[in-house]
Short mmCIF file of C-alpha atoms in Angstrom, two decimals:
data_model
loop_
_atom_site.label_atom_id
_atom_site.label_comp_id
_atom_site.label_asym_id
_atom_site.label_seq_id
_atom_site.Cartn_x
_atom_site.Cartn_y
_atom_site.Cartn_z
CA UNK A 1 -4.60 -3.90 15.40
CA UNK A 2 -7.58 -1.89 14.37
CA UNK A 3 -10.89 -1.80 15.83
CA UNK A 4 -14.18 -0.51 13.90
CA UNK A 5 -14.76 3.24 14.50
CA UNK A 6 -16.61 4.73 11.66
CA UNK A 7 -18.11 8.10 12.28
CA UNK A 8 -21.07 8.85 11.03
CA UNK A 9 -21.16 12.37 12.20
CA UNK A 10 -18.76 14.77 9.95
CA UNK A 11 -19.04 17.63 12.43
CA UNK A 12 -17.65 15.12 14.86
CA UNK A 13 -14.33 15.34 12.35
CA UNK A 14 -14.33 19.24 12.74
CA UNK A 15 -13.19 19.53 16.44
CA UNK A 16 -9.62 18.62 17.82
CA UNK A 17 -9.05 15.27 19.46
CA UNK A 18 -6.94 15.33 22.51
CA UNK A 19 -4.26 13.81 20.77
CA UNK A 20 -4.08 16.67 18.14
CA UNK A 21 -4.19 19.36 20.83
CA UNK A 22 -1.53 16.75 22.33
CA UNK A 23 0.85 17.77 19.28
CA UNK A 24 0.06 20.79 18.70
CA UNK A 25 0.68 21.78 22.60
CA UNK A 26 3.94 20.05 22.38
CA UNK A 27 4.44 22.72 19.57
CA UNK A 28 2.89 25.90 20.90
CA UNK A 29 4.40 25.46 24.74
CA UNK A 30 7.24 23.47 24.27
CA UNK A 31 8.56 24.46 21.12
CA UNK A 32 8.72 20.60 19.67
CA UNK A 33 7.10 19.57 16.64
CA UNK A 34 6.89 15.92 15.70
CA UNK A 35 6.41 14.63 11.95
CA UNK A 36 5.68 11.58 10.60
CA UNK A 37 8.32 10.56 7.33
CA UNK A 38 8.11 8.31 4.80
CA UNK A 39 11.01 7.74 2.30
CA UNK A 40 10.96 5.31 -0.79
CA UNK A 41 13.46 4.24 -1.97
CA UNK A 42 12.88 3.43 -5.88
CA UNK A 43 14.17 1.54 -8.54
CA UNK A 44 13.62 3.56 -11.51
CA UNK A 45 15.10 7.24 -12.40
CA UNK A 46 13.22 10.11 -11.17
CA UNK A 47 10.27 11.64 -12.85
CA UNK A 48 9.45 15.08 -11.57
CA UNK A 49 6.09 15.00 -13.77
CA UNK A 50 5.03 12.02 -11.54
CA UNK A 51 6.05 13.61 -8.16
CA UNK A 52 3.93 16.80 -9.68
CA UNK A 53 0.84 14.58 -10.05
CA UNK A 54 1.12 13.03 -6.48
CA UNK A 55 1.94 16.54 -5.51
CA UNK A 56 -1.44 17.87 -6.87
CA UNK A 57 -3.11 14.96 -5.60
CA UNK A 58 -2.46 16.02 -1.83
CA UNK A 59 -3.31 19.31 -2.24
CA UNK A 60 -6.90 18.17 -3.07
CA UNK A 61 -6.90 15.56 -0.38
CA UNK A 62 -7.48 15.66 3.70
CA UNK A 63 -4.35 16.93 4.59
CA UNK A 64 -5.40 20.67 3.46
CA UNK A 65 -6.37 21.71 7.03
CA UNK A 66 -5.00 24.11 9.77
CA UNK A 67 -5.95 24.66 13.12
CA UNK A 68 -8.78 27.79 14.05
CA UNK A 69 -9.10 28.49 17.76
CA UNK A 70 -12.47 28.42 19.72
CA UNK A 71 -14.06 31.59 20.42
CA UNK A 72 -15.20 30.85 23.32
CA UNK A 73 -13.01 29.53 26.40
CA UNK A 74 -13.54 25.87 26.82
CA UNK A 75 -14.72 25.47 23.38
CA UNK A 76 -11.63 22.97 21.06
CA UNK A 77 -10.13 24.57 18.52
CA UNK A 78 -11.44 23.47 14.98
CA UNK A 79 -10.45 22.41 11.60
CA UNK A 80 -10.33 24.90 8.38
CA UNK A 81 -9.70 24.01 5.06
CA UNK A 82 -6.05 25.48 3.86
CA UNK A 83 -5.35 26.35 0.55
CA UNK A 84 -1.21 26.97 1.45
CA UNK A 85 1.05 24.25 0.40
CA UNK A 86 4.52 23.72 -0.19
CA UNK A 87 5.79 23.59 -3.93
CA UNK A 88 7.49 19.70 -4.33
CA UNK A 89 11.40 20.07 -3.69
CA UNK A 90 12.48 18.46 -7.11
CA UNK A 91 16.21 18.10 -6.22
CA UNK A 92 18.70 17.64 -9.70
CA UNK A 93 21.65 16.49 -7.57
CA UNK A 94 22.16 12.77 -7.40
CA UNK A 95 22.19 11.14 -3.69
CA UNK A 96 24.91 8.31 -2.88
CA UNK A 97 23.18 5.25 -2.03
CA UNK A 98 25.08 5.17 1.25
CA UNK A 99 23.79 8.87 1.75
CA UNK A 100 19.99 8.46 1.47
CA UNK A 101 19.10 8.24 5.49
CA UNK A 102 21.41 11.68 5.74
CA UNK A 103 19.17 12.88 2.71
CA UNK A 104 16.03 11.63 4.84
CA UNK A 105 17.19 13.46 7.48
CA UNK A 106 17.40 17.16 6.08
CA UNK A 107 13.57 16.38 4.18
CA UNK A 108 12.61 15.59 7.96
CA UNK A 109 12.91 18.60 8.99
CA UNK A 110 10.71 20.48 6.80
CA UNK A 111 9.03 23.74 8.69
CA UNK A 112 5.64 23.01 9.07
CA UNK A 113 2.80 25.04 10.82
CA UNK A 114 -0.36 23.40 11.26
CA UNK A 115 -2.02 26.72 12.35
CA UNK A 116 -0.80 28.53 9.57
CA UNK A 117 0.21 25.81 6.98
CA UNK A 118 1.78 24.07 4.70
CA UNK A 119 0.64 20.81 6.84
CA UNK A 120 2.92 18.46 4.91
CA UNK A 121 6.05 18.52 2.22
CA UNK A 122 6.76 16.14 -0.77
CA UNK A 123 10.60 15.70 -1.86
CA UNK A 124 12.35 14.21 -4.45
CA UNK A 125 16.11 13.41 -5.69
CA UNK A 126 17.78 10.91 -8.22
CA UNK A 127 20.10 8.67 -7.22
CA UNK A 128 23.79 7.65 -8.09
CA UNK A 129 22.99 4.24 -8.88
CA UNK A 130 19.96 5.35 -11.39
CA UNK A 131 17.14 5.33 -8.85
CA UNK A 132 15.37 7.92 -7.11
CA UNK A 133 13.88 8.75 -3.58
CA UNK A 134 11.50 9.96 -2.56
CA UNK A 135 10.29 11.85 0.96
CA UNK A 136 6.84 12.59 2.27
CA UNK A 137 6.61 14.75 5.71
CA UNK A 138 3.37 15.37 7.31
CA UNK A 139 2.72 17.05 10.61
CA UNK A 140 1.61 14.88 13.39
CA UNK A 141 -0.98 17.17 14.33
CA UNK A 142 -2.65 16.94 11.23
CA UNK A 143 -2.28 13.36 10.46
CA UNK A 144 -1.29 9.96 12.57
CA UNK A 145 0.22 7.01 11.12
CA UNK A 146 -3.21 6.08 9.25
CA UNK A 147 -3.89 9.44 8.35
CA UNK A 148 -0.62 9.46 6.97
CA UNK A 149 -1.07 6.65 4.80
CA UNK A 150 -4.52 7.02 3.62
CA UNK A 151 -4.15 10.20 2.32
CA UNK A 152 -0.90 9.62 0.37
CA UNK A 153 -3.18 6.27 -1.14
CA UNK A 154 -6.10 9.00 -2.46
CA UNK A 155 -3.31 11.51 -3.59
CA UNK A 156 -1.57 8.32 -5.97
CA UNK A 157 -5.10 7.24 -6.67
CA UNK A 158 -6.26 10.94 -8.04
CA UNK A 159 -2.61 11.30 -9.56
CA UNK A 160 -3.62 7.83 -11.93
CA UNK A 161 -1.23 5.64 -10.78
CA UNK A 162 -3.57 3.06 -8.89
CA UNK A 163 -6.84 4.27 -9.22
CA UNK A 164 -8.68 1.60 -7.05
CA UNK A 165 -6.39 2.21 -4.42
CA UNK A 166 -8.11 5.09 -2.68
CA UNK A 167 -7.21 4.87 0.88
CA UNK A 168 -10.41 4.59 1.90
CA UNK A 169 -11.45 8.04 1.64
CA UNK A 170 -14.42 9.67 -0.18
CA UNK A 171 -13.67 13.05 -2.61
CA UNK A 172 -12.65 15.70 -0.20
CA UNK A 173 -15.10 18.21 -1.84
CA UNK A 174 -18.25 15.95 -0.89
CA UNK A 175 -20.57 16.18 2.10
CA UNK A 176 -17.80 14.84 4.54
CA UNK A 177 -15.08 18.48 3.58
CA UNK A 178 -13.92 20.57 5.88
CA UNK A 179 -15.38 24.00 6.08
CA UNK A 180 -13.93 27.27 4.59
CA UNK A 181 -12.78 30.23 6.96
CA UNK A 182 -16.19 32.51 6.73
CA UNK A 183 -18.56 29.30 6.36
CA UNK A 184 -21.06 29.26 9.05
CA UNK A 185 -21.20 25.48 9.08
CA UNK A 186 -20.14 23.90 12.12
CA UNK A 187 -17.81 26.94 13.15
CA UNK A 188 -19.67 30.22 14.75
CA UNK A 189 -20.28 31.03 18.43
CA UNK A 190 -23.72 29.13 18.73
CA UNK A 191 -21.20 25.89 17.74
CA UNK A 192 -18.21 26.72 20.17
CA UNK A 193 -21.22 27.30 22.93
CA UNK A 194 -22.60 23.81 22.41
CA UNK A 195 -19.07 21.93 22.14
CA UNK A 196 -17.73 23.88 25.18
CA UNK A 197 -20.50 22.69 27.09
CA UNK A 198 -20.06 19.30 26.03
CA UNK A 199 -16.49 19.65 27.04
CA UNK A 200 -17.54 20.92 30.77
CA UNK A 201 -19.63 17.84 31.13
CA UNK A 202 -17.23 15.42 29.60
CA UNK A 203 -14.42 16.69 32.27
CA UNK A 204 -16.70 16.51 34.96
CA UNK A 205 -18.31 13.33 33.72
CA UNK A 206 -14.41 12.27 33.28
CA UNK A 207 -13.51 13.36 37.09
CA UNK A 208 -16.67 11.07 38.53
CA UNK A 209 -14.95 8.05 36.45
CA UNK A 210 -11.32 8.69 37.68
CA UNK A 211 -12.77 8.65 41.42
CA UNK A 212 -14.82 5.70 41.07
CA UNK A 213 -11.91 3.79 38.68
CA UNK A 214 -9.47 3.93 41.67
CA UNK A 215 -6.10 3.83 41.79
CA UNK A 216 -4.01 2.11 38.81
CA UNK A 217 -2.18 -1.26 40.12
CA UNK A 218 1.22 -0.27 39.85
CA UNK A 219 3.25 -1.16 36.79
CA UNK A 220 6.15 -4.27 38.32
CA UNK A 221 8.60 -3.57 35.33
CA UNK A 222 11.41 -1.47 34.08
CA UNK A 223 10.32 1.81 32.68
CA UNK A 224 11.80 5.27 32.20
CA UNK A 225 9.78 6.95 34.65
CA UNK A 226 11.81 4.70 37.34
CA UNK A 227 15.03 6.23 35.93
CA UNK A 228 16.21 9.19 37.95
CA UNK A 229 15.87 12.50 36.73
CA UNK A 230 18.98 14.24 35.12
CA UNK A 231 20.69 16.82 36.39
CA UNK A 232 21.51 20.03 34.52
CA UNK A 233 24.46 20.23 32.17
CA UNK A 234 26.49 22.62 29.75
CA UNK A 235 24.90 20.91 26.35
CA UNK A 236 21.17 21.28 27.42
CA UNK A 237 20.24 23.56 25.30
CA UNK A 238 22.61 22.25 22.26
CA UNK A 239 20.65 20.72 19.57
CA UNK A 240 19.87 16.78 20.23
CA UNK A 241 20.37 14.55 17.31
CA UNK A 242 19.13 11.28 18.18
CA UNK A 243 20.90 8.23 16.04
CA UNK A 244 18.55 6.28 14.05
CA UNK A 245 19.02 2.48 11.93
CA UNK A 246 17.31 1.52 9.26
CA UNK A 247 17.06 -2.21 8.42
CA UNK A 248 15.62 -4.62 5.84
CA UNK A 249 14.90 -8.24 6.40
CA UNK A 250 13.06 -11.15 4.58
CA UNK A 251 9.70 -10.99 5.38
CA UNK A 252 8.92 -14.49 4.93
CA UNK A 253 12.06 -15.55 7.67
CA UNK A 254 10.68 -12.57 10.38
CA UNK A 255 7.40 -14.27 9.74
CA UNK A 256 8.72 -17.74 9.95
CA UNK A 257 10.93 -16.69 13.20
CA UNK A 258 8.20 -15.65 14.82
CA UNK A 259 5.84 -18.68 14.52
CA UNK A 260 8.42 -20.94 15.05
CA UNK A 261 8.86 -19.30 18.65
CA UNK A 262 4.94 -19.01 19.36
CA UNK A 263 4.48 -15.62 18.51
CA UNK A 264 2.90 -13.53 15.48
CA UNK A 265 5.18 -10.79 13.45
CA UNK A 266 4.48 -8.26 16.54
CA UNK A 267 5.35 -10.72 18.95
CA UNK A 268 8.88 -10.78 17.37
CA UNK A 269 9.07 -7.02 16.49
CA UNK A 270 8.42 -6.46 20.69
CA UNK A 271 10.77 -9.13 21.28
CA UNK A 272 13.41 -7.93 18.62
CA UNK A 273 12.88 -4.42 20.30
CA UNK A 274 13.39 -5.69 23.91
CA UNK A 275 16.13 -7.60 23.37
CA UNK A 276 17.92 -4.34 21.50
CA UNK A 277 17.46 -2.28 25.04
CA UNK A 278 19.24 -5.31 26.85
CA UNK A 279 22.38 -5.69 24.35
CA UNK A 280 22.57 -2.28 24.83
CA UNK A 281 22.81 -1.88 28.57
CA UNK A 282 19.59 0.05 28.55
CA UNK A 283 17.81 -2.45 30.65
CA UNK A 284 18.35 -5.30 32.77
CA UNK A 285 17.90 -8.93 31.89
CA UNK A 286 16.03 -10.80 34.82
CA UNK A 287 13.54 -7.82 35.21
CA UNK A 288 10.44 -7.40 33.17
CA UNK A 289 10.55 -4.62 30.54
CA UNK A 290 7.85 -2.39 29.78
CA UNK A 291 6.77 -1.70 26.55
CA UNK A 292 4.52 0.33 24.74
CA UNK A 293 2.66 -0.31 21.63
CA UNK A 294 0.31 1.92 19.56
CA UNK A 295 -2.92 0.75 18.15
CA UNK A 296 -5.00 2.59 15.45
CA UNK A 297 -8.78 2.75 16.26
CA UNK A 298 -9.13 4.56 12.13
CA UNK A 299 -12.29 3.24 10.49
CA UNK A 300 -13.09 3.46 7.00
CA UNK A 301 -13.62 6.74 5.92
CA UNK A 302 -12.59 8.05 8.84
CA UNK A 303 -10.74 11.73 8.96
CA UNK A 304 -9.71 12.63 12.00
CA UNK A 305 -6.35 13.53 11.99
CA UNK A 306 -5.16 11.51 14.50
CA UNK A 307 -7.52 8.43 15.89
CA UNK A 308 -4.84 6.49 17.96
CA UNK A 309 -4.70 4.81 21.39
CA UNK A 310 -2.20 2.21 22.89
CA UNK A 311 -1.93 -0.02 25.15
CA UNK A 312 1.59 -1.14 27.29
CA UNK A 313 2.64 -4.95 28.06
CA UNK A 314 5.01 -6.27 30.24
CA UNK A 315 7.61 -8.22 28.49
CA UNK A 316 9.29 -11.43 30.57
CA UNK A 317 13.16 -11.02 30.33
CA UNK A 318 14.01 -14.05 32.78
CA UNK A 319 17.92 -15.26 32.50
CA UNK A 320 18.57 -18.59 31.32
CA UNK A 321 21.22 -20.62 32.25
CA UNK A 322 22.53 -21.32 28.90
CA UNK A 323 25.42 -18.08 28.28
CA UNK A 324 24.51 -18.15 24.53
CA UNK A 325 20.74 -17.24 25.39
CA UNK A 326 21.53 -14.00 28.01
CA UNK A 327 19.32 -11.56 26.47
CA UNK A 328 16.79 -13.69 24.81
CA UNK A 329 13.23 -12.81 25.03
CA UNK A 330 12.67 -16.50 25.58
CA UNK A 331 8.66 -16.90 25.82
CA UNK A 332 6.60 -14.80 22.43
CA UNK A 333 4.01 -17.10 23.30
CA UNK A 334 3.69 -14.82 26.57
CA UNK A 335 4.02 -11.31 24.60
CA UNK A 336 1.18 -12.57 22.23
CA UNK A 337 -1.20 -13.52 25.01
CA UNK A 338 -0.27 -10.56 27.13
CA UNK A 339 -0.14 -8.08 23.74
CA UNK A 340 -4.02 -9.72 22.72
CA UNK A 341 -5.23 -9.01 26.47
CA UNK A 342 -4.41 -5.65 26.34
CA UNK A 343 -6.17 -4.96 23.01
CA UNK A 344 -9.22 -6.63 23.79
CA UNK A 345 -9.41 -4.90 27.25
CA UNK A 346 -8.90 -1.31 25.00
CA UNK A 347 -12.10 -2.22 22.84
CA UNK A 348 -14.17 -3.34 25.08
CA UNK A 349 -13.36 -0.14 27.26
CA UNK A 350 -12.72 -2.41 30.26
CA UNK A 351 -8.88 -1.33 30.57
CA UNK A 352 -8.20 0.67 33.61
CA UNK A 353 -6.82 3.92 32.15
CA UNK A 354 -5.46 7.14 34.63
CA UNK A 355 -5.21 9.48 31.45
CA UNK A 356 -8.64 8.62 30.12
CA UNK A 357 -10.87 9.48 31.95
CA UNK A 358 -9.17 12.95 32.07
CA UNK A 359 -8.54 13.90 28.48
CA UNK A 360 -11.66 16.51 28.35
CA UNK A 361 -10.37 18.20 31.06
CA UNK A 362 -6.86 18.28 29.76
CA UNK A 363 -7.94 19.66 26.93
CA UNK A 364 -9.82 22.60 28.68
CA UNK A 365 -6.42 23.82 30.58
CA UNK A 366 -4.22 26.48 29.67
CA UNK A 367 -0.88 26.62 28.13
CA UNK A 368 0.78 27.70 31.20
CA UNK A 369 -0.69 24.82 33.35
CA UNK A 370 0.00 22.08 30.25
CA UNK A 371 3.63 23.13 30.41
CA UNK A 372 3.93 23.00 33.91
CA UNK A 373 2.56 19.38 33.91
CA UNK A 374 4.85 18.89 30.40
CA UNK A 375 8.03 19.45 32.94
CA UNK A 376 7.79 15.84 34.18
CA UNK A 377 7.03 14.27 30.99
CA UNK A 378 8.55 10.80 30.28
CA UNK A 379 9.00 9.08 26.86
CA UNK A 380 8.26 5.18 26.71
CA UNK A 381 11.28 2.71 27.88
CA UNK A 382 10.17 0.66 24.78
CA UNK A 383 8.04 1.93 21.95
CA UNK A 384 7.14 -0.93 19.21
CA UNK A 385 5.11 0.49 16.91
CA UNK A 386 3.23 -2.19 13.70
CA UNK A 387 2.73 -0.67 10.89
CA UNK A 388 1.79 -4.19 9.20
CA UNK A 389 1.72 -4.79 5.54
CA UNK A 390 1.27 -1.40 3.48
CA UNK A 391 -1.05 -1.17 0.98
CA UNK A 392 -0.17 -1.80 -2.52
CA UNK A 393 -0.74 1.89 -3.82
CA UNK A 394 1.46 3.39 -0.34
CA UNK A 395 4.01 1.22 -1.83
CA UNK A 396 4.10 2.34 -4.83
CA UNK A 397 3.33 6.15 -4.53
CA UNK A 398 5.24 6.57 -8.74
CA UNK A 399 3.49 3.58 -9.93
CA UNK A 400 6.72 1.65 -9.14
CA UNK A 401 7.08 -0.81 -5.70
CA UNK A 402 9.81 0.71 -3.48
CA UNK A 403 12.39 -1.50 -3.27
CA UNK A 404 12.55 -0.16 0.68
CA UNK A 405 10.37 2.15 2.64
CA UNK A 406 11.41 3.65 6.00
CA UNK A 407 8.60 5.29 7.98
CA UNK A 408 9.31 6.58 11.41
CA UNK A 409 8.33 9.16 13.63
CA UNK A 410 10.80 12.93 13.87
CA UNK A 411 10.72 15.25 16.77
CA UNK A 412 11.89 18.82 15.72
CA UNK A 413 13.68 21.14 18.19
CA UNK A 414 14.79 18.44 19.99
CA UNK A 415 17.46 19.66 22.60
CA UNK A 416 19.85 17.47 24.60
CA UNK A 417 18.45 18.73 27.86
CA UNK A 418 14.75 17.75 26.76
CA UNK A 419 15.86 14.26 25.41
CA UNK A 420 17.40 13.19 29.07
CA UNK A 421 14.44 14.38 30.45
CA UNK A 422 12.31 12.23 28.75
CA UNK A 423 14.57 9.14 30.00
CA UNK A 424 13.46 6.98 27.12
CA UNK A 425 15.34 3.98 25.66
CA UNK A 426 14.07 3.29 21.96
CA UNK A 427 11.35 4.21 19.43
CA UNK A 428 11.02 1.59 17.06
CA UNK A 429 8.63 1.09 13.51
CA UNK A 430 8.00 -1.91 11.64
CA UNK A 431 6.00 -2.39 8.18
CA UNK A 432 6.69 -4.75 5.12
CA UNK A 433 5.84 -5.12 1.51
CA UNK A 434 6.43 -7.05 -1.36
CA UNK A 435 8.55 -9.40 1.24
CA UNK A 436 10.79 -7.18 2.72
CA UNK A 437 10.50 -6.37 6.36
CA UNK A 438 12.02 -3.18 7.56
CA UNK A 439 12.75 -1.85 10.85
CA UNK A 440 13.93 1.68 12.29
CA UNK A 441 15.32 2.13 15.08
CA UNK A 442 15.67 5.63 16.97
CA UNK A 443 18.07 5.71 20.29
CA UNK A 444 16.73 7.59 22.73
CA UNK A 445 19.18 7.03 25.57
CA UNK A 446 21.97 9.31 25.32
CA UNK A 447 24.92 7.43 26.97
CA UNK A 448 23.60 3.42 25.95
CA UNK A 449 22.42 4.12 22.51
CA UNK A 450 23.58 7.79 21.71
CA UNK A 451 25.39 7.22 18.65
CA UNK A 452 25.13 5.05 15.28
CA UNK A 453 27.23 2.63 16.10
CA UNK A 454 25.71 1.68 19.54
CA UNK A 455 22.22 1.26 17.88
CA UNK A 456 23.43 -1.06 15.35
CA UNK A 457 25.58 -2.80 16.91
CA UNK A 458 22.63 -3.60 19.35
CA UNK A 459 20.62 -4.66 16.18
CA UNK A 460 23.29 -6.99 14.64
CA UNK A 461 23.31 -8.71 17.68
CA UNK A 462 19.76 -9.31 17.92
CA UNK A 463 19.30 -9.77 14.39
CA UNK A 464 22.24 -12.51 14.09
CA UNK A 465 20.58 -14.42 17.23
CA UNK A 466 16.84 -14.74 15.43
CA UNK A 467 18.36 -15.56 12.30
CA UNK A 468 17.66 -12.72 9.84
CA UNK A 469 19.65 -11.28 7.74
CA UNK A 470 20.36 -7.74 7.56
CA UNK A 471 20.24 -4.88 5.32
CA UNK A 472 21.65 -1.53 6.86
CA UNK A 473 20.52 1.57 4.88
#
């Protein structure tokens, strides 16, 4: 869901949001970078002259930014144009179709530095069977799922290959660019002194609201804060790999699966992702299951690097009698009513929020306090996360539609220790085009859905029971 949120302000653009300090504290302090990744897979052999073009098209579009501290304390951190980019990785060596997620996988984890740059990476590789694929990799500090797709639609639309396809931004050298290291514009002291005064009245502004808000009913479902916390082992500090599934379905039967039941594609993708945790073991059927599901608040034109909220609905997993339907998510009519609530209450600003309220202030605190609170950190139960139909041009960032397009989410430096900490269950993204529907799933729980195998056999099962065929990459 998307709500209207134009700015009309570009200086507004130039500051960081609490969600890109978010990421790029996650870096700094706890040495964990997350990416967004998109992988085509195409039809039609590789041309490296047409990865070139899209190449040069995102090096003149919105990605070309790095972070500049404040130079005062309180001030945020700003946004610099960046002239450093990664060259494309043209790769001559034919990938096995059955090897393309393991190809995805070694593109994902592309060294990016959004203080220093590159911000992003662009990969390429034929394929056995006379296709190609193709990877895109952009730092979540720099760009959110919108961010991420709007400016790989300018880059195809300035590389030719859809050229009324722009994503929806205007020509990064008009009035809305970012300024150049040694520009006065919207980045010397007089600047930092107004926007960290801002800051100190949005925190205390945001403390008054917290106190008069009140407490936050609590939350009567499963969720991995409830789980206890781990206790130290030998592996901690080994390298985590979490498994992930990719999956393709008819679009027209998830669409016609979900109305049939009383729910909307979303309904069934929360559903779907709900009913994976409980043929998995990772939660119980009979309680209510929390889940959480992002929700872009990009407007046209719009280039903040990251403009995303999300709300959290409690999902009814009541037992029916019937042994064929244990683990059913019997009621989408319930997920779509609940799921609609919850965005209306974030647009209207009349959902009670704990983390709100305090964002300004969390922004203003040191490292060394953000990774003592970071200690305690939990990852969703449940993350469902729409990425609705992509655009046309997205689709087709060669000139040819993908035949299949993954896009997920990576987290870099990921150890085993950390990932127990977090107690999460499952990440999950959905999109479609040209009428294929394609899930990925990432296993977050270590001993339920820790390998491969667990995580599809999970989906099979849920898959087989709606009545959609599958498609494993």
């Amino acid at each position: 869901m998307t709500s209207p949120a134009t700015l009309t302000d570009p200086a507004a653009t130039n500051r960081l949001t609490y969600d890109d300090d978010l990421f790029l504290r996650t870096r700094r302090v706890l040495g964990v970078s997350v990416v967004n990744q998109t992988v085509w897979r195409l039809p039609v052999p590789l041309e490296p002259r047409a990865v070139r073009a899209l190449h040069r098209g995102l090096t003149e579009g919105p990605l070309q930014r790095v972070v500049r501290p404040g130079r005062l304390p309180g001030a945020r951190a700003r946004w610099s144009a960046s002239a450093v980019s990664l060259d494309p990785a043209i790769e001559s060596t034919p990938v096995r179709d059955d090897a393309v997620l393991a190809w995805a996988d070694r593109q994902a984890q592309a060294h990016l530095d959004p203080e220093q740059g590159p911000t992003w990476a662009l990969a390429a590789a034929p394929t056995v069977s006379g296709g190609s694929v193709l990877s895109f990799v952009t730092s979540h500090v720099v760009a959110d799922g919108g961010m991420h797709v709007g400016a790989l639609q300018a880059a195809v639309a300035a590389a030719g290959f859809r050229a009324d396809d722009t994503g929806g931004f205007t020509s990064p050298s008009g009035p809305r660019r970012l300024p150049r290291d040694g520009e006065r514009i919207r980045t010397g002291l007089v600047a930092d002194l107004r926007d960290a005064t801002g800051q100190a009245r949005a925190a205390v502004g945001g403390l008054r609201r917290a106190v008069r808000q009140g407490p936050v009913p609590p939350v009567l479902a499963q969720q991995s804060s409830d789980r206890p916390r781990p206790e130290p082992r030998a592996d901690d500090t080994q390298p985590a790999h979490p498994p992930v599934v990719v999956v393709d379905t008819d679009a027209a039967t998830w669409h016609r699966t979900a109305h049939a039941a009383g729910g909307t594609a979303n309904s069934l993708l929360i559903a779907v992702c709900t009913e994976i945790l409980l043929a998995a073991g990772a939660a119980t059927a009979g309680m209510p299951v929390r889940v959480s599901v992002p929700v872009s608040l990009r407007g046209k034109d719009d280039l903040r690097s990251n403009a995303t909220s999300g709300v959290s609905i409690t999902v009814d997993t009541t037992v029916t009698p019937a042994p064929e339907r244990a683990g059913v998510v019997a009621d989408m009519a319930q997920i779509r009513a609940s799921a609609s609530a919850e965005f209306r209450a974030l647009t209207s600003g009349t959902r009670v929020d704990t983390l709100g309220p305090l964002k300004p202030l969390m922004q203003m605190v040191p490292d060394a306090v953000a990774k003592r609170a970071a200690r305690d950190a939990t990852a969703p139960l449940c993350l469902a996360s729409n990425l609705g139909r992509l655009p046309a041009g997205f689709a087709a960032p060669l000139g040819t539609p993908a035949t299949s397009v993954l896009m997920r989410g990576v987290t870099q430096g990921l150890t085993r220790g950390r990932l127990r900490q977090m107690r999460g269950g499952l990440d999950s993204w959905w999109s479609e085009h040209d009428g294929v529907a394609t899930l990925v799933v990432l296993g977050l729980d270590i001993e339920r859905l820790g390998e491969p195998g667990q995580v599809r056999a999970a989906v099979e099962t849920v898959y087989a029971r709606h009545g959609l065929p599958v498609r494993f990459w």
